[in-house]
Amino acid sequence: MSSKKKHRRAARMLLAGLLVTANGCSHLDIIPPGPHDNTPSIHDDYGMQIEYPQVAECASAPSMAAKAATEPMSLEDPSKIPAFEISLEEAIQLAVQQSPVIRSLGGSVVTTPQGTATVYDPAALAASPTQSAEAALSAFDAQYTQQLFWNNVDQPSNRQSFTIPGVGGGPPLIFAPFSQSQNATFTSELAKQTATGARFAVRHNVSYLRTQDPSVAQLRFPSAFTGFVEAEWRQPLLQGAGTTYNRIAGPNALPGQYNGVLIARINEDVTLADFEAAVIQLTADVEQAYWDLATAYRILDANIKGRESAQQTFQYQKVRLEVGTGRTDEEAQARSQFYQFQAEVESSLGGPNGLYALEQRLRYLIGMTASDGRLLRPATDPIDAKVIFDWESALGQALQRRVEIRRQRYNVKRRELEIVAARMDLRPRLDFLAQYRWRGLGDHLIGDDDGAQFNSMYGNMTGGDFQEGQAGIEFSLPVGMRQASLAVQQSRLNLQRERALLEETELRISHDLSDAARQVSLTYQLVETNYNRYQADLLQVDVLRRRYLDGNDNINFLLQAQRQVVISEAAFYRSLFSYNIAIRDLHRQKGSLLAYNQVQLAEGPWAAGAAADAHTTGRFLEPRINPSAVSVPAPLTSGPFDPSAPQNTGFTAAPLANEVIDSPMIEAMSYDDESVTIDPVVVEEVPSPSDALIPIE
């Protein structure tokens, strides 16, 4: 067959194969099923089966509280339930002490448990084997390595056996067609990386060789030990040199990948800032839930009083209708308003924002059971005095004390350090290398010194007869420095980004502080206005009730006035508690919420013996005679910062607008059948800042 025919036949076969493949998977149908196709797999029955994990469980306060919950309350009468009075200070104290998990109202611990903050987060990062400062310091720890191998060689050779007569009457040399030997190698090294980039190493190597090959009969010893001890010093002169670079990037770091001691320290500080932010959020949530519960009590009282008033009017109309002096439409209107207030009372009790729901929300935040037969009742009186904040002081503290700004400043500091390391990477690699070695040879590893030179390897080595050394430099340069140049460019962009975020954070915080300050002024003014409105509605109800009882007015005006007095009373208490929330928000915006609520952040207790170890180590530390002559790197931070420390601020307090309201503010009200009794409360002066109640800036 000619070559052309062969090529044409191969082309036709290739074309046929392509056509078969183009028809899809039909060509697989002709393949018979194998034995594995009908064999059931364990994966079919057990691999995807849902199972329940078995873990070790221990009793804790949250787990016991979860199991001790009783049937929830919905429409029970609060006056018949035992009350458990709790102050705001006690609620916050319980919230920050009851559980290691930082609770939130959203219930993220159920949906996203990995994103829930806990008290273990800072310690977990500090104990991380890859990201902590201790992990970064471990790169400078001394490393000891050791190897010991034994090798047996029995290798045939492609040669014939022959004999050569000995020289000078010596034994003949027999060359066998095989090679047999036993080898052993022992190596050990102790190396230390320094903060300047230098690497010091001490190595020891021992080799053993025993051969049974007659072709090497000229060896001095059929089995011999050889070894050496050497010291090495490698010092980078350009790239990788200096304490600044190694503290930022760490030894043997690649361009753009830095995890030195300073970077790890910043990571730990950022984690602490995140934990502080979570505690601040928890404190704000507890105070929010506390005042919401207090508002719910007041709203419930207002609705109950409105229901009682409507019930009196309805009963009065019912009696009039029975004796024939009333009208059916007026009785129906009074009855409708009574059931309207009844529905509002029921909603105020068991609704989504009712008393029992808000009470359970506070219970969760402070770590109590969902229900235990008692009803939490707020015992802290709301602030009703006018609080005046100094704007300049508040703004300065917000831009200095806010945890978000401190966290972002750490991010900026990280980028500043990275750009320093990136610029140092934009240099060639030039290392100075020095080695010095002592060698030894012996028939024995350790033997008696009988005068022979090579009787003992260690004896020959320690004699110092064979010493060698070398010194020189190694140079390497990536032509173009492309990777290092990209690292510098990326570091610059990252730094600009973090600085822009810092500036934007400061701008946003100033706006949020402005909104909070505005809300303080607004809510206080609403307290005054709603109080005046409430007093006027009380007077209107009293007048219209008397006019209606005298038959001089229509029932519609009385029913409308009764509804209006409940609405105005609820608005007054909402504005009063919103005023306290506004004060909380301003403290939060200016970074003083923890000090305002007397919440302290502190490190947990040291391990047993840590203080004694620190005292022992401190005995060996002596101060420098001339500290100014010591060159030290620039500090990473400006020193410790306590977010819970009280602020050195002045304060001003004023009573509630006596020139607008003639009568003092009310603390509690109760309806009689025909009159309204008001129990006055004297507005006291605001305590001093040491009480952390209302610090005014």
XYZ file of C-alpha atoms in Angstrom:
697
model
C 0.000 0.000 0.000
C 1.382 3.394 -0.959
C 1.938 6.154 1.544
C -0.832 8.286 0.006
C -3.395 5.486 0.448
C -2.305 5.032 4.009
C -2.793 8.739 4.723
C -6.243 8.718 3.082
C -7.322 5.660 5.085
C -6.165 7.262 8.343
C -8.056 10.455 7.491
C -11.281 8.486 6.839
C -10.955 6.666 10.164
C -10.393 9.937 12.006
C -13.428 11.520 10.304
C -15.598 8.536 11.215
C -14.492 8.807 14.840
C -15.381 12.500 14.901
C -18.820 11.806 13.478
C -19.504 9.144 16.079
C -18.443 11.553 18.794
C -20.652 14.311 17.365
C -23.731 12.100 17.756
C -23.656 12.687 21.530
C -23.533 9.836 24.063
C -25.193 7.248 21.839
C -21.921 5.413 21.333
C -21.866 4.660 25.062
C -25.052 2.652 24.751
C -23.196 -0.214 23.138
C -20.962 -0.617 26.202
C -22.433 -3.349 28.400
C -22.868 -2.540 32.095
C -20.020 -3.667 34.284
C -20.256 -5.493 37.585
C -19.788 -2.226 39.496
C -22.921 -0.653 38.027
C -25.326 -2.895 39.966
C -23.327 -3.088 43.179
C -24.832 -0.957 45.983
C -22.459 1.455 47.715
C -22.341 2.271 51.383
C -22.633 5.899 50.367
C -26.178 5.243 49.067
C -27.476 4.192 52.489
C -25.247 5.981 55.007
C -23.187 8.679 53.297
C -26.030 11.215 53.061
C -27.921 10.146 56.150
C -28.644 12.925 58.658
C -27.213 12.086 62.047
C -27.089 13.823 65.425
C -23.676 14.837 66.813
C -22.503 13.585 70.161
C -20.577 16.253 72.078
C -19.520 16.765 75.667
C -21.978 18.965 77.533
C -21.563 20.823 80.794
C -23.997 22.759 82.909
C -23.789 26.542 82.565
C -25.947 29.503 83.471
C -27.331 30.047 79.916
C -28.103 26.345 79.364
C -29.795 26.058 82.745
C -31.786 29.233 82.065
C -32.878 27.829 78.698
C -34.177 24.624 80.292
C -35.866 26.364 83.238
C -38.239 28.528 81.185
C -41.905 28.262 82.172
C -44.998 28.874 80.065
C -44.940 32.435 78.708
C -47.442 35.063 79.791
C -49.755 36.670 77.268
C -52.823 38.382 78.745
C -52.431 37.812 82.483
C -53.056 40.703 84.829
C -49.629 42.238 85.691
C -50.872 43.348 89.101
C -51.341 39.703 90.104
C -47.844 38.631 89.051
C -44.946 38.975 91.531
C -42.732 41.878 90.504
C -38.959 41.770 90.388
C -37.686 45.326 90.517
C -34.398 45.907 88.733
C -32.407 49.075 88.203
C -30.692 50.064 84.991
C -27.286 49.636 86.608
C -28.170 46.112 87.730
C -29.493 45.218 84.279
C -26.291 46.328 82.558
C -24.184 44.555 85.171
C -26.057 41.300 84.616
C -25.804 41.644 80.838
C -22.021 42.002 80.807
C -21.393 39.308 83.437
C -23.878 36.525 82.733
C -22.519 35.011 79.534
C -19.292 34.947 77.500
C -21.419 35.573 74.390
C -22.175 39.207 73.545
C -25.932 39.026 73.026
C -27.861 41.006 70.453
C -31.567 41.537 69.876
C -31.401 40.143 66.340
C -30.630 36.615 67.517
C -27.632 36.269 65.207
C -26.222 33.527 67.433
C -28.819 31.153 65.946
C -28.500 32.103 62.274
C -24.824 33.107 62.064
C -23.002 31.784 65.145
C -19.571 32.294 63.565
C -20.199 36.041 63.345
C -21.289 36.418 66.977
C -18.870 38.252 69.251
C -17.684 36.541 72.432
C -15.227 37.308 75.203
C -12.960 34.620 73.780
C -12.340 36.401 70.458
C -9.382 38.585 71.559
C -7.786 35.684 73.429
C -8.378 33.324 70.491
C -6.536 35.663 68.134
C -3.749 36.155 70.685
C -3.390 32.362 70.795
C -3.567 31.897 67.015
C -0.609 29.886 65.661
C -0.603 31.948 62.446
C -1.853 35.497 63.174
C -0.885 36.321 66.756
C 2.129 38.280 67.935
C 3.504 35.144 69.586
C 3.230 33.330 66.262
C 5.185 36.124 64.602
C 7.823 35.942 67.338
C 8.117 32.188 66.856
C 9.849 32.869 63.524
C 12.818 34.090 65.581
C 12.931 31.021 67.827
C 15.944 28.735 67.655
C 15.297 25.709 65.454
C 16.893 22.340 66.030
C 16.775 19.672 63.316
C 18.237 16.182 63.284
C 18.358 13.294 60.826
C 19.663 9.731 61.114
C 19.561 7.312 58.168
C 20.919 3.815 57.620
C 21.506 2.525 54.101
C 22.428 -0.947 52.849
C 23.793 -1.205 49.296
C 23.855 -4.541 47.427
C 24.221 -3.578 43.780
C 25.260 -5.835 40.870
C 27.818 -4.502 38.443
C 28.080 -4.909 34.689
C 31.616 -6.150 34.750
C 33.516 -9.459 34.851
C 35.412 -10.773 37.808
C 39.176 -10.563 37.362
C 42.291 -10.508 39.519
C 45.282 -8.190 39.448
C 48.507 -9.297 41.132
C 49.407 -7.355 44.195
C 51.983 -4.633 44.111
C 55.248 -5.256 45.919
C 54.330 -8.753 46.914
C 51.077 -7.645 48.415
C 47.770 -9.522 48.197
C 46.129 -9.644 44.793
C 43.247 -7.292 43.942
C 40.044 -9.147 43.093
C 37.382 -7.156 41.179
C 33.977 -8.788 41.750
C 30.833 -8.171 39.612
C 28.925 -6.599 42.547
C 29.117 -3.793 45.115
C 28.115 -4.222 48.758
C 28.294 -1.612 51.522
C 26.540 -0.284 54.607
C 26.160 3.486 55.055
C 24.893 5.639 57.905
C 24.406 9.414 58.028
C 23.704 11.597 61.024
C 23.073 15.348 60.666
C 21.976 17.937 63.214
C 21.623 21.705 63.136
C 20.806 24.466 65.597
C 19.836 27.699 63.829
C 18.702 31.088 65.113
C 17.100 33.954 63.205
C 17.770 37.429 64.587
C 15.755 40.629 64.360
C 18.389 42.191 62.111
C 17.811 39.484 59.477
C 20.978 37.529 60.271
C 20.903 33.741 60.586
C 23.375 31.860 62.753
C 23.672 28.105 62.496
C 25.829 25.342 64.026
C 25.839 22.022 62.167
C 27.255 18.612 62.916
C 27.538 15.820 60.341
C 28.741 12.221 60.774
C 28.967 9.648 57.952
C 29.775 5.962 58.295
C 30.846 3.694 55.432
C 31.587 -0.029 55.547
C 32.195 -1.778 52.245
C 32.664 -5.422 51.313
C 33.733 -4.715 47.755
C 37.204 -6.248 47.204
C 37.860 -3.635 44.552
C 38.325 -0.986 47.228
C 40.837 -2.966 49.229
C 43.219 -0.046 49.018
C 41.164 1.851 51.616
C 42.949 2.464 54.932
C 39.978 1.190 56.942
C 37.267 -1.175 55.695
C 34.840 0.838 57.870
C 35.401 4.521 58.581
C 33.696 7.491 60.232
C 33.937 10.959 58.696
C 32.359 14.111 60.015
C 32.590 17.808 60.599
C 31.322 20.608 62.837
C 30.706 23.944 61.192
C 29.380 27.384 62.110
C 27.630 29.624 59.615
C 26.664 33.293 59.608
C 24.440 34.708 56.898
C 23.754 38.436 57.069
C 21.498 40.235 54.551
C 22.960 43.584 53.541
C 20.140 44.983 51.378
C 16.824 43.144 51.045
C 15.712 41.566 54.324
C 18.183 43.516 56.451
C 17.398 45.605 59.533
C 15.108 45.369 62.535
C 12.537 47.667 60.941
C 11.890 45.303 58.056
C 11.911 42.143 60.148
C 9.551 43.585 62.774
C 7.064 44.457 60.015
C 7.367 41.649 57.492
C 9.073 38.883 59.402
C 11.981 36.779 58.122
C 11.818 35.310 54.616
C 8.689 37.318 53.751
C 7.558 37.668 50.145
C 6.734 41.099 48.672
C 3.176 42.017 49.597
C 2.839 39.277 52.230
C 3.721 40.692 55.640
C 3.008 39.123 59.011
C 5.686 40.442 61.303
C 5.405 41.201 64.987
C 4.048 44.711 64.455
C 1.412 43.581 61.966
C 0.332 40.796 64.317
C 0.167 43.263 67.208
C -2.117 45.516 65.173
C -4.349 42.538 64.370
C -4.750 41.869 68.082
C -5.555 45.524 68.778
C -8.177 45.533 66.013
C -9.772 42.459 67.578
C -9.862 44.230 70.942
C -11.538 47.207 69.271
C -14.138 44.897 67.739
C -14.788 43.372 71.148
C -15.150 46.831 72.693
C -17.613 47.808 69.970
C -19.651 44.673 70.714
C -19.759 45.537 74.436
C -20.852 49.080 73.594
C -23.626 47.690 71.390
C -24.725 45.343 74.188
C -24.828 48.209 76.684
C -26.863 50.327 74.297
C -29.276 47.443 73.643
C -29.792 46.824 77.354
C -30.554 50.470 78.003
C -32.874 50.554 74.997
C -34.735 47.469 76.191
C -34.890 48.855 79.736
C -36.495 52.140 78.752
C -38.773 50.393 76.239
C -40.068 48.222 79.068
C -40.562 51.289 81.257
C -42.482 52.920 78.396
C -44.630 49.798 78.017
C -45.615 49.998 81.677
C -46.652 53.646 81.264
C -48.556 52.969 78.044
C -50.361 50.076 79.719
C -51.299 52.299 82.661
C -52.641 54.945 80.307
C -54.726 52.425 78.375
C -56.076 50.894 81.597
C -57.109 54.322 82.864
C -58.707 55.077 79.518
C -60.572 51.750 79.633
C -61.804 52.464 83.152
C -62.991 55.917 82.140
C -64.726 54.494 79.069
C -66.278 51.763 81.211
C -67.708 54.351 83.609
C -69.204 56.287 80.720
C -70.585 53.100 79.140
C -72.184 51.972 82.431
C -73.647 55.411 82.936
C -75.202 55.332 79.444
C -76.468 51.798 80.013
C -78.246 52.840 83.214
C -79.751 55.846 81.465
C -80.976 53.643 78.633
C -82.562 51.192 81.058
C -84.492 53.937 82.861
C -85.587 55.443 79.549
C -83.615 58.699 79.684
C -80.719 57.688 77.403
C -80.247 57.218 73.701
C -79.291 54.001 71.959
C -76.637 55.610 69.730
C -74.894 57.203 72.698
C -74.862 53.855 74.527
C -73.431 52.158 71.438
C -70.734 54.829 71.070
C -69.727 54.446 74.713
C -69.696 50.655 74.402
C -67.568 50.835 71.222
C -65.012 53.059 72.880
C -64.841 50.723 75.874
C -64.029 47.736 73.634
C -61.546 49.847 71.715
C -59.641 50.556 74.910
C -59.988 46.900 75.901
C -58.317 45.880 72.646
C -55.531 48.410 73.228
C -54.985 47.059 76.744
C -54.725 43.516 75.399
C -52.337 44.651 72.674
C -50.268 46.556 75.255
C -49.978 43.331 77.236
C -49.356 40.558 74.713
C -48.696 42.328 71.413
C -45.392 42.228 69.475
C -44.366 45.445 71.235
C -46.386 44.780 74.349
C -45.321 44.571 77.949
C -44.587 40.840 78.030
C -42.635 40.868 74.744
C -40.457 43.774 75.841
C -39.975 42.210 79.267
C -38.785 38.998 77.646
C -36.418 40.990 75.408
C -34.786 42.506 78.476
C -34.665 39.081 80.094
C -32.692 37.689 77.167
C -30.152 40.497 77.202
C -29.434 40.085 80.910
C -29.321 36.277 80.692
C -32.491 35.364 82.588
C -34.969 32.652 81.714
C -37.670 33.541 79.196
C -40.270 33.384 81.971
C -40.104 32.310 85.607
C -43.403 33.451 87.103
C -42.092 36.924 87.916
C -42.336 40.183 86.033
C -39.384 42.532 85.685
C -40.215 46.082 86.667
C -37.807 48.989 86.040
C -36.830 50.720 89.261
C -34.637 53.532 87.883
C -36.401 56.857 87.457
C -35.949 58.501 84.082
C -33.979 61.713 83.800
C -36.368 64.654 83.527
C -33.874 67.498 84.028
C -32.522 69.448 81.106
C -29.035 68.313 80.152
C -26.749 70.708 78.301
C -23.704 69.398 76.443
C -20.802 71.548 75.349
C -20.593 70.993 71.596
C -16.893 71.678 71.116
C -15.927 69.307 73.916
C -18.311 66.619 72.717
C -17.034 66.855 69.139
C -13.411 66.657 70.227
C -14.099 63.622 72.390
C -16.071 61.895 69.623
C -13.183 62.265 67.171
C -10.768 60.957 69.806
C -12.631 58.356 71.872
C -14.856 56.567 69.357
C -13.772 52.953 69.012
C -14.480 53.021 65.277
C -11.910 55.780 64.796
C -9.310 53.967 66.882
C -9.913 50.791 64.898
C -9.547 52.637 61.596
C -6.388 54.355 62.810
C -4.932 50.903 63.451
C -5.767 49.987 59.860
C -3.978 53.113 58.657
C -0.980 52.249 60.829
C -0.883 48.762 59.327
C -0.794 50.188 55.816
C 1.927 52.646 56.766
C 4.088 49.807 58.025
C 3.375 47.728 54.929
C 4.507 50.486 52.593
C 7.769 50.781 54.543
C 8.390 47.055 54.122
C 7.374 47.168 50.451
C 9.899 49.904 49.727
C 12.595 47.870 51.456
C 11.723 44.920 49.218
C 12.497 47.118 46.216
C 16.185 46.250 46.635
C 18.342 43.387 45.354
C 19.301 40.505 47.576
C 22.875 40.793 48.818
C 23.945 38.447 51.636
C 27.275 38.087 53.371
C 28.073 34.445 54.115
C 30.820 33.088 56.377
C 31.480 29.468 57.323
C 34.128 27.738 59.393
C 34.459 23.966 59.615
C 36.439 21.377 61.645
C 36.774 17.960 59.995
C 37.613 14.533 61.354
C 38.254 10.952 60.194
C 38.612 7.761 62.182
C 38.359 4.017 62.199
C 36.134 4.358 65.254
C 33.571 7.007 66.200
C 34.866 7.288 69.773
C 37.937 5.318 70.742
C 41.007 5.279 72.921
C 43.860 7.465 71.821
C 46.624 4.893 71.236
C 48.815 7.256 69.310
C 47.308 6.514 65.903
C 46.195 9.603 64.029
C 42.892 8.300 62.720
C 41.856 5.871 65.423
C 38.896 8.051 66.633
C 36.898 10.464 64.489
C 36.034 12.767 67.406
C 39.622 12.609 68.644
C 40.862 13.591 65.196
C 38.240 16.365 64.959
C 38.946 17.878 68.352
C 42.651 17.820 67.611
C 42.045 20.579 65.098
C 44.393 19.235 62.465
C 41.891 19.725 59.633
C 40.147 23.106 59.525
C 38.634 24.990 56.620
C 36.540 28.068 56.091
C 35.008 30.335 53.502
C 33.601 33.838 53.290
C 31.879 35.662 50.497
C 28.730 37.302 49.235
C 25.657 36.105 47.377
C 23.788 38.399 45.031
C 20.413 37.897 43.357
C 18.294 40.399 41.455
C 14.947 39.808 39.723
C 15.415 41.754 36.505
C 12.798 44.473 36.435
C 11.735 44.016 40.100
C 8.182 43.510 38.860
C 6.741 41.800 41.951
C 8.355 44.248 44.382
C 7.170 47.217 42.301
C 3.609 45.893 42.348
C 3.837 45.458 46.122
C 4.847 49.109 46.516
C 2.034 50.270 44.264
C -0.533 48.158 46.084
C 0.710 49.368 49.472
C 0.318 52.976 48.392
C -3.215 52.382 47.158
C -4.133 50.515 50.352
C -2.771 53.366 52.445
C -4.739 55.955 50.487
C -7.868 53.849 50.843
C -7.541 53.476 54.628
C -6.847 57.180 55.025
C -9.903 58.023 52.960
C -11.987 55.666 55.105
C -10.624 57.311 58.263
C -11.545 60.773 57.017
C -14.988 59.571 55.981
C -15.470 57.903 59.360
C -14.656 61.141 61.144
C -17.080 63.022 58.902
C -19.823 60.507 59.509
C -19.278 60.533 63.264
C -19.518 64.319 63.341
C -22.851 64.096 61.509
C -24.120 61.374 63.834
C -23.079 63.420 66.861
C -24.895 66.419 65.441
C -28.055 64.349 65.001
C -27.749 63.014 68.556
C -27.306 66.509 69.997
C -30.314 67.694 68.029
C -32.379 64.814 69.363
C -31.465 65.718 72.947
C -32.793 69.229 72.471
C -35.823 68.076 70.494
C -36.912 65.303 72.842
C -36.608 67.554 75.864
C -38.758 70.172 74.161
C -41.271 67.452 73.285
C -41.349 66.441 76.945
C -42.376 69.975 77.853
C -44.873 70.251 75.032
C -46.493 66.869 75.599
C -46.688 67.535 79.300
C -48.542 70.795 78.706
C -50.745 69.007 76.195
C -51.475 66.268 78.699
C -52.393 68.776 81.407
C -54.730 70.549 79.030
C -56.420 67.265 78.039
C -56.902 66.364 81.693
C -58.610 69.686 82.271
C -60.707 69.212 79.147
C -61.899 65.778 80.282
C -62.844 67.140 83.680
C -64.809 70.034 82.215
C -66.570 67.968 79.547
C -67.472 65.256 82.061
C -69.199 67.787 84.267
C -70.962 69.404 81.308
C -72.107 66.002 80.057
C -73.354 64.947 83.477
C -75.268 68.223 83.696
C -76.813 67.546 80.272
C -75.256 70.607 78.663
C -73.069 68.815 76.117
C -73.051 65.901 73.682
C -71.404 62.570 74.545
C -69.239 62.749 71.417
C -67.123 65.525 72.898
C -66.562 63.554 76.114
C -65.614 60.355 74.274
C -63.218 62.241 72.037
C -61.634 63.956 75.041
C -61.203 60.599 76.806
C -59.400 59.187 73.793
C -57.284 62.293 73.503
C -56.113 62.244 77.114
C -54.853 58.659 76.700
C -53.043 59.595 73.506
C -51.441 62.660 75.081
C -50.402 60.727 78.203
C -48.779 58.026 76.068
C -47.060 60.691 73.969
C -45.728 62.373 77.090
C -44.175 59.187 78.468
C -42.821 58.213 75.071
C -41.116 61.582 74.778
C -39.819 61.320 78.363
C -38.169 57.948 77.761
C -37.054 59.004 74.280
C -35.238 61.845 76.002
C -33.294 59.318 78.078
C -32.544 57.314 74.937
C -31.335 60.514 73.252
C -28.921 61.143 76.142
C -27.676 57.582 75.755
C -27.222 58.082 72.008
C -25.186 61.232 72.507
C -22.888 59.465 74.955
C -22.543 56.657 72.484
C -21.748 58.992 69.612
C -19.039 60.784 71.569
C -17.499 57.543 72.855
C -18.420 57.788 76.549
C -21.234 55.235 76.806
C -19.195 52.743 78.840
C -18.160 55.426 81.325
C -21.740 56.731 81.417
C -23.018 53.276 82.405
C -20.002 52.425 84.591
C -18.864 49.467 82.491
C -15.210 48.527 82.919
C -13.166 46.487 80.437
C -10.255 44.544 81.905
C -8.079 41.582 81.072
C -8.837 38.314 82.801
C -6.666 36.930 85.604
C -3.185 35.682 84.788
C -2.289 32.036 84.924
C -0.917 30.687 88.166
C 2.719 31.616 88.614
C 2.777 34.229 85.834
C 3.296 37.103 88.264
C 6.154 35.256 89.962
C 7.793 34.564 86.600
C 7.506 38.210 85.625
C 9.076 39.249 88.924
C 11.933 36.784 88.436
C 12.583 37.993 84.899
C 12.448 41.613 85.969
C 15.353 41.072 88.380
C 17.680 40.644 85.403
C 16.547 43.835 83.659
C 18.584 46.900 84.516
C 18.030 50.486 83.334
C 20.445 52.046 80.891
C 22.985 54.467 82.301
C 22.441 56.789 79.343
C 18.991 56.087 77.825
C 19.398 58.841 75.225
C 22.267 56.912 73.628
C 20.032 53.896 72.926
C 18.452 53.761 69.498
C 14.986 52.217 69.584
C 12.319 51.894 66.863
C 9.392 54.270 66.786
C 6.558 53.172 69.124
C 3.512 51.567 67.606
C 0.991 53.319 69.891
C 0.909 56.405 72.075
C 0.215 54.391 75.219
C -2.721 52.684 76.948
C -6.255 53.977 76.500
C -9.149 53.294 78.867
C -12.545 53.692 77.144
C -14.295 53.351 80.510
C -12.458 56.229 82.196
C -14.729 59.130 83.197
C -14.243 62.323 81.262
C -13.030 65.540 82.794
C -15.998 67.678 81.820
C -18.246 70.284 83.307
C -21.972 69.945 83.512
C -25.069 72.082 83.727
C -28.516 70.983 84.800
C -31.766 72.850 84.791
C -35.230 71.874 86.003
C -38.018 71.267 83.580
C -39.005 74.715 82.263
C -40.683 76.150 85.311
C -41.439 79.280 83.341
C -43.538 77.239 80.899
C -45.196 74.784 83.261
C -46.580 76.228 86.433
C -47.064 72.906 88.174
C -44.181 70.462 88.694
C -43.780 67.350 86.568
C -45.843 64.337 87.449
C -44.414 61.020 88.485
C -47.604 58.967 88.851
C -51.293 59.529 88.253
C -54.385 57.649 89.352
C -57.985 58.103 88.327
C -60.802 58.332 90.812
C -64.407 58.196 89.746
C -64.849 61.922 89.530
C -61.411 63.509 89.863
C -57.758 63.206 88.923
C -55.042 63.050 91.587
C -51.519 64.171 90.665
C -48.565 63.196 92.841
C -45.843 65.793 92.260
C -42.115 65.107 92.257
C -39.486 67.764 92.839
C -36.848 67.906 90.121
C -33.492 67.459 91.798
C -30.142 68.742 90.683
C -28.100 66.435 88.467
C -25.426 64.456 90.377
C -21.744 65.063 89.930
C -19.819 63.456 87.074
C -18.242 61.012 89.514
C -21.608 59.278 89.704
C -21.430 58.751 85.920
C -25.112 59.774 85.621
C -25.158 62.823 83.373
C -21.690 64.101 82.483
C -22.115 67.299 80.526
C -19.494 68.525 78.108
